[in-house]
PDB file of C-alpha atoms in Angstrom:
ATOM      1  CA  UNK A   1      17.768  43.639   9.846  1.00 52.00           C
ATOM      2  CA  UNK A   2      14.395  43.346   8.126  1.00 56.00           C
ATOM      3  CA  UNK A   3      12.279  40.231   8.451  1.00 54.00           C
ATOM      4  CA  UNK A   4      13.708  39.762   4.512  1.00 56.00           C
ATOM      5  CA  UNK A   5      17.106  39.746   5.309  1.00 54.00           C
ATOM      6  CA  UNK A   6      16.597  37.461   7.396  1.00 52.00           C
ATOM      7  CA  UNK A   7      14.717  34.966   5.333  1.00 52.00           C
ATOM      8  CA  UNK A   8      17.474  35.297   2.847  1.00 52.00           C
ATOM      9  CA  UNK A   9      20.075  34.646   5.462  1.00 53.00           C
ATOM     10  CA  UNK A  10      18.139  31.572   6.551  1.00 55.00           C
ATOM     11  CA  UNK A  11      16.153  29.441   4.280  1.00 61.00           C
ATOM     12  CA  UNK A  12      13.222  27.442   5.363  1.00 66.00           C
ATOM     13  CA  UNK A  13      12.755  23.604   5.119  1.00 59.00           C
ATOM     14  CA  UNK A  14       9.593  22.516   2.978  1.00 62.00           C
ATOM     15  CA  UNK A  15       8.946  18.920   3.231  1.00 61.00           C
ATOM     16  CA  UNK A  16       9.805  17.322  -0.226  1.00 64.00           C
ATOM     17  CA  UNK A  17      12.690  19.888  -0.900  1.00 64.00           C
ATOM     18  CA  UNK A  18      14.816  16.984  -1.451  1.00 62.00           C
ATOM     19  CA  UNK A  19      12.811  15.516  -4.376  1.00 64.00           C
ATOM     20  CA  UNK A  20      13.732  18.544  -6.583  1.00 70.00           C
ATOM     21  CA  UNK A  21      16.564  17.644  -8.786  1.00 70.00           C
ATOM     22  CA  UNK A  22      15.148  13.456  -8.468  1.00 65.00           C
ATOM     23  CA  UNK A  23      15.005  13.252 -12.280  1.00 70.00           C
ATOM     24  CA  UNK A  24      12.778  10.142 -11.810  1.00 67.00           C
ATOM     25  CA  UNK A  25      16.046   7.714 -12.337  1.00 70.00           C
ATOM     26  CA  UNK A  26      16.336   4.625 -10.716  1.00 67.00           C
ATOM     27  CA  UNK A  27      20.003   4.127  -8.648  1.00 68.00           C
ATOM     28  CA  UNK A  28      19.850  -0.151  -9.852  1.00 64.00           C
ATOM     29  CA  UNK A  29      22.913  -1.273  -7.672  1.00 62.00           C
ATOM     30  CA  UNK A  30      21.128   0.703  -4.501  1.00 60.00           C
ATOM     31  CA  UNK A  31      17.522  -2.004  -5.756  1.00 65.00           C
ATOM     32  CA  UNK A  32      19.399  -4.808  -7.255  1.00 76.00           C
ATOM     33  CA  UNK A  33      20.748  -5.983  -3.620  1.00 81.00           C
ATOM     34  CA  UNK A  34      21.143  -9.884  -2.367  1.00 86.00           C
ATOM     35  CA  UNK A  35      20.219 -11.053   1.050  1.00 86.00           C
ATOM     36  CA  UNK A  36      24.041 -11.890   1.404  1.00 89.00           C
ATOM     37  CA  UNK A  37      25.036  -8.368   1.816  1.00 92.00           C
ATOM     38  CA  UNK A  38      22.863  -8.170   5.727  1.00 92.00           C
ATOM     39  CA  UNK A  39      23.537 -11.287   6.222  1.00 92.00           C
ATOM     40  CA  UNK A  40      27.978 -10.789   6.166  1.00 94.00           C
ATOM     41  CA  UNK A  41      27.442  -7.474   7.588  1.00 95.00           C
ATOM     42  CA  UNK A  42      24.781  -8.233  10.385  1.00 93.00           C
ATOM     43  CA  UNK A  43      27.452 -11.888  11.093  1.00 94.00           C
ATOM     44  CA  UNK A  44      30.060  -9.353  11.587  1.00 95.00           C
ATOM     45  CA  UNK A  45      27.892  -6.948  13.830  1.00 94.00           C
ATOM     46  CA  UNK A  46      26.909 -10.065  15.296  1.00 93.00           C
ATOM     47  CA  UNK A  47      30.604 -10.560  16.335  1.00 95.00           C
ATOM     48  CA  UNK A  48      31.427  -6.308  17.350  1.00 95.00           C
ATOM     49  CA  UNK A  49      29.004  -7.164  19.911  1.00 94.00           C
ATOM     50  CA  UNK A  50      29.978 -10.579  21.588  1.00 96.00           C
ATOM     51  CA  UNK A  51      33.845  -8.477  21.267  1.00 97.00           C
ATOM     52  CA  UNK A  52      32.676  -5.094  23.388  1.00 97.00           C
ATOM     53  CA  UNK A  53      30.797  -7.957  26.255  1.00 96.00           C
ATOM     54  CA  UNK A  54      34.277  -9.528  25.700  1.00 97.00           C
ATOM     55  CA  UNK A  55      36.101  -6.024  26.318  1.00 98.00           C
ATOM     56  CA  UNK A  56      33.780  -4.900  29.291  1.00 97.00           C
ATOM     57  CA  UNK A  57      34.177  -8.493  30.592  1.00 96.00           C
ATOM     58  CA  UNK A  58      38.461  -8.433  30.536  1.00 95.00           C
ATOM     59  CA  UNK A  59      37.750  -4.828  31.877  1.00 96.00           C
ATOM     60  CA  UNK A  60      35.639  -5.743  35.022  1.00 94.00           C
ATOM     61  CA  UNK A  61      36.938  -9.250  36.180  1.00 94.00           C
ATOM     62  CA  UNK A  62      39.786  -8.469  38.145  1.00 93.00           C
ATOM     63  CA  UNK A  63      37.499  -6.345  40.389  1.00 93.00           C
ATOM     64  CA  UNK A  64      35.425  -8.873  40.340  1.00 92.00           C
ATOM     65  CA  UNK A  65      38.010 -11.433  41.587  1.00 93.00           C
ATOM     66  CA  UNK A  66      39.133  -9.158  44.016  1.00 93.00           C
ATOM     67  CA  UNK A  67      35.379  -9.482  45.325  1.00 91.00           C
ATOM     68  CA  UNK A  68      34.850 -13.245  44.726  1.00 91.00           C
ATOM     69  CA  UNK A  69      36.601 -16.253  43.020  1.00 89.00           C
ATOM     70  CA  UNK A  70      33.429 -17.231  42.885  1.00 94.00           C
ATOM     71  CA  UNK A  71      31.683 -14.580  41.002  1.00 91.00           C
ATOM     72  CA  UNK A  72      34.656 -14.079  38.872  1.00 91.00           C
ATOM     73  CA  UNK A  73      34.544 -17.642  37.427  1.00 94.00           C
ATOM     74  CA  UNK A  74      30.600 -17.534  37.475  1.00 95.00           C
ATOM     75  CA  UNK A  75      30.181 -13.848  34.920  1.00 94.00           C
ATOM     76  CA  UNK A  76      32.889 -15.626  32.771  1.00 95.00           C
ATOM     77  CA  UNK A  77      30.597 -18.336  32.371  1.00 96.00           C
ATOM     78  CA  UNK A  78      27.479 -16.429  31.769  1.00 96.00           C
ATOM     79  CA  UNK A  79      29.565 -14.518  28.884  1.00 96.00           C
ATOM     80  CA  UNK A  80      30.984 -17.353  27.884  1.00 97.00           C
ATOM     81  CA  UNK A  81      27.399 -18.768  27.333  1.00 97.00           C
ATOM     82  CA  UNK A  82      25.637 -15.507  26.234  1.00 94.00           C
ATOM     83  CA  UNK A  83      28.247 -15.735  23.164  1.00 96.00           C
ATOM     84  CA  UNK A  84      27.752 -19.474  22.390  1.00 96.00           C
ATOM     85  CA  UNK A  85      24.357 -19.102  22.109  1.00 93.00           C
ATOM     86  CA  UNK A  86      24.574 -15.976  20.522  1.00 91.00           C
ATOM     87  CA  UNK A  87      26.653 -17.851  18.051  1.00 93.00           C
ATOM     88  CA  UNK A  88      24.692 -21.194  17.913  1.00 91.00           C
ATOM     89  CA  UNK A  89      21.285 -18.648  17.242  1.00 87.00           C
ATOM     90  CA  UNK A  90      23.262 -17.244  13.972  1.00 88.00           C
ATOM     91  CA  UNK A  91      24.098 -20.107  12.332  1.00 89.00           C
ATOM     92  CA  UNK A  92      20.987 -21.084  13.054  1.00 86.00           C
ATOM     93  CA  UNK A  93      18.898 -18.411  11.566  1.00 84.00           C
ATOM     94  CA  UNK A  94      21.331 -18.219   8.902  1.00 87.00           C
ATOM     95  CA  UNK A  95      21.094 -21.960   7.852  1.00 87.00           C
ATOM     96  CA  UNK A  96      17.620 -21.550   7.966  1.00 83.00           C
ATOM     97  CA  UNK A  97      17.494 -18.987   5.691  1.00 83.00           C
ATOM     98  CA  UNK A  98      19.917 -20.309   2.794  1.00 84.00           C
ATOM     99  CA  UNK A  99      18.299 -24.023   2.728  1.00 85.00           C
ATOM    100  CA  UNK A 100      14.620 -22.203   3.315  1.00 81.00           C
ATOM    101  CA  UNK A 101      13.635 -24.723   6.499  1.00 77.00           C
ATOM    102  CA  UNK A 102      10.781 -24.144   7.629  1.00 74.00           C
ATOM    103  CA  UNK A 103      11.131 -26.224  11.265  1.00 68.00           C
ATOM    104  CA  UNK A 104      13.330 -23.634  12.607  1.00 68.00           C
ATOM    105  CA  UNK A 105      11.826 -20.433  11.210  1.00 66.00           C
ATOM    106  CA  UNK A 106       9.002 -20.035  14.729  1.00 66.00           C
ATOM    107  CA  UNK A 107      12.273 -20.696  17.034  1.00 67.00           C
ATOM    108  CA  UNK A 108      14.610 -17.970  15.432  1.00 66.00           C
ATOM    109  CA  UNK A 109      12.997 -15.898  13.447  1.00 65.00           C
ATOM    110  CA  UNK A 110      11.989 -13.784  16.291  1.00 69.00           C
ATOM    111  CA  UNK A 111      10.826  -9.939  14.844  1.00 69.00           C
ATOM    112  CA  UNK A 112      11.964  -8.061  17.760  1.00 77.00           C
ATOM    113  CA  UNK A 113      15.621  -8.862  17.111  1.00 79.00           C
ATOM    114  CA  UNK A 114      15.649  -8.939  13.429  1.00 79.00           C
ATOM    115  CA  UNK A 115      15.104  -6.067  14.267  1.00 81.00           C
ATOM    116  CA  UNK A 116      17.642  -5.014  16.129  1.00 85.00           C
ATOM    117  CA  UNK A 117      20.028  -6.685  13.310  1.00 87.00           C
ATOM    118  CA  UNK A 118      18.488  -4.040  10.240  1.00 88.00           C
ATOM    119  CA  UNK A 119      19.689  -0.999  13.328  1.00 91.00           C
ATOM    120  CA  UNK A 120      23.226  -2.746  13.673  1.00 93.00           C
ATOM    121  CA  UNK A 121      23.434  -3.607  10.203  1.00 93.00           C
ATOM    122  CA  UNK A 122      22.666   0.107   8.819  1.00 93.00           C
ATOM    123  CA  UNK A 123      25.367   1.168  11.527  1.00 95.00           C
ATOM    124  CA  UNK A 124      28.028  -0.941  10.678  1.00 95.00           C
ATOM    125  CA  UNK A 125      27.320  -0.380   6.782  1.00 93.00           C
ATOM    126  CA  UNK A 126      27.491   2.891   7.625  1.00 93.00           C
ATOM    127  CA  UNK A 127      31.139   2.418   8.913  1.00 95.00           C
ATOM    128  CA  UNK A 128      32.226   0.653   5.825  1.00 94.00           C
ATOM    129  CA  UNK A 129      30.307   2.978   3.179  1.00 93.00           C
ATOM    130  CA  UNK A 130      27.315   0.760   1.678  1.00 91.00           C
ATOM    131  CA  UNK A 131      24.938   3.572   1.469  1.00 89.00           C
ATOM    132  CA  UNK A 132      21.577   2.383   4.178  1.00 89.00           C
ATOM    133  CA  UNK A 133      18.905   2.233   0.932  1.00 86.00           C
ATOM    134  CA  UNK A 134      21.002  -1.344   0.031  1.00 89.00           C
ATOM    135  CA  UNK A 135      20.723  -2.142   3.188  1.00 90.00           C
ATOM    136  CA  UNK A 136      17.473  -1.792   3.794  1.00 88.00           C
ATOM    137  CA  UNK A 137      16.882  -3.263  -0.483  1.00 88.00           C
ATOM    138  CA  UNK A 138      18.372  -5.910   1.662  1.00 89.00           C
ATOM    139  CA  UNK A 139      17.511  -6.250   4.470  1.00 88.00           C
ATOM    140  CA  UNK A 140      13.694  -6.858   2.617  1.00 85.00           C
ATOM    141  CA  UNK A 141      14.722  -9.461   0.886  1.00 85.00           C
ATOM    142  CA  UNK A 142      15.680 -11.320   3.920  1.00 85.00           C
ATOM    143  CA  UNK A 143      12.237 -10.158   5.524  1.00 80.00           C
ATOM    144  CA  UNK A 144      10.021 -11.309   2.592  1.00 79.00           C
ATOM    145  CA  UNK A 145      12.486 -14.428   2.660  1.00 80.00           C
ATOM    146  CA  UNK A 146      11.321 -14.594   6.743  1.00 77.00           C
ATOM    147  CA  UNK A 147       7.294 -14.019   6.502  1.00 74.00           C
ATOM    148  CA  UNK A 148       7.859 -16.764   3.233  1.00 77.00           C
ATOM    149  CA  UNK A 149       9.456 -19.560   5.703  1.00 76.00           C
ATOM    150  CA  UNK A 150       7.117 -18.810   9.029  1.00 73.00           C
ATOM    151  CA  UNK A 151       4.160 -19.249   6.851  1.00 72.00           C
ATOM    152  CA  UNK A 152       2.123 -15.456   7.305  1.00 69.00           C
ATOM    153  CA  UNK A 153      -0.756 -15.052   4.982  1.00 70.00           C
ATOM    154  CA  UNK A 154      -2.489 -11.653   5.069  1.00 65.00           C
ATOM    155  CA  UNK A 155      -5.030  -9.943   3.723  1.00 67.00           C
ATOM    156  CA  UNK A 156      -4.416  -7.250   1.506  1.00 67.00           C
ATOM    157  CA  UNK A 157      -6.314  -4.656   3.997  1.00 62.00           C
ATOM    158  CA  UNK A 158      -3.734  -5.813   6.732  1.00 55.00           C
ATOM    159  CA  UNK A 159      -0.779  -5.103   4.922  1.00 51.00           C
ATOM    160  CA  UNK A 160       1.557  -2.112   5.676  1.00 45.00           C
ATOM    161  CA  UNK A 161       3.023  -0.023   2.709  1.00 47.00           C
TER     162      UNK A 161
END
């Protein structure tokens, strides 16, 4: 087999090839998304996380009771406290975004948690058939609102575009 035959069977991927057939048009539904898309999918993800933690606890609880009845009860209380705090945080987060409450923003708007919510929302959105671009555009609208609420002022040279 010659080198030319090998190249014809396996094409070389060049950066930018995915844009060859793009005509410059932008799909309007991907660009004009609302904040509520990200928020609803994030809430769904938070409840899925809580359900997974409850399922895991339900699976290990009989073994914990065998070790010590007190240990089993402590784990149950910790899991319920975790779930309650998470639900409370999500509710306050959404309320602060909907009503643009600056008082709650410094406490509730933690960048790492919001980025985790983005990853979770993109994965759940993919399972639901929501395109990644729509989810990311919805997240950007939420993120811009978060920055406004935190009252962060940046010079143009400090911005990442």
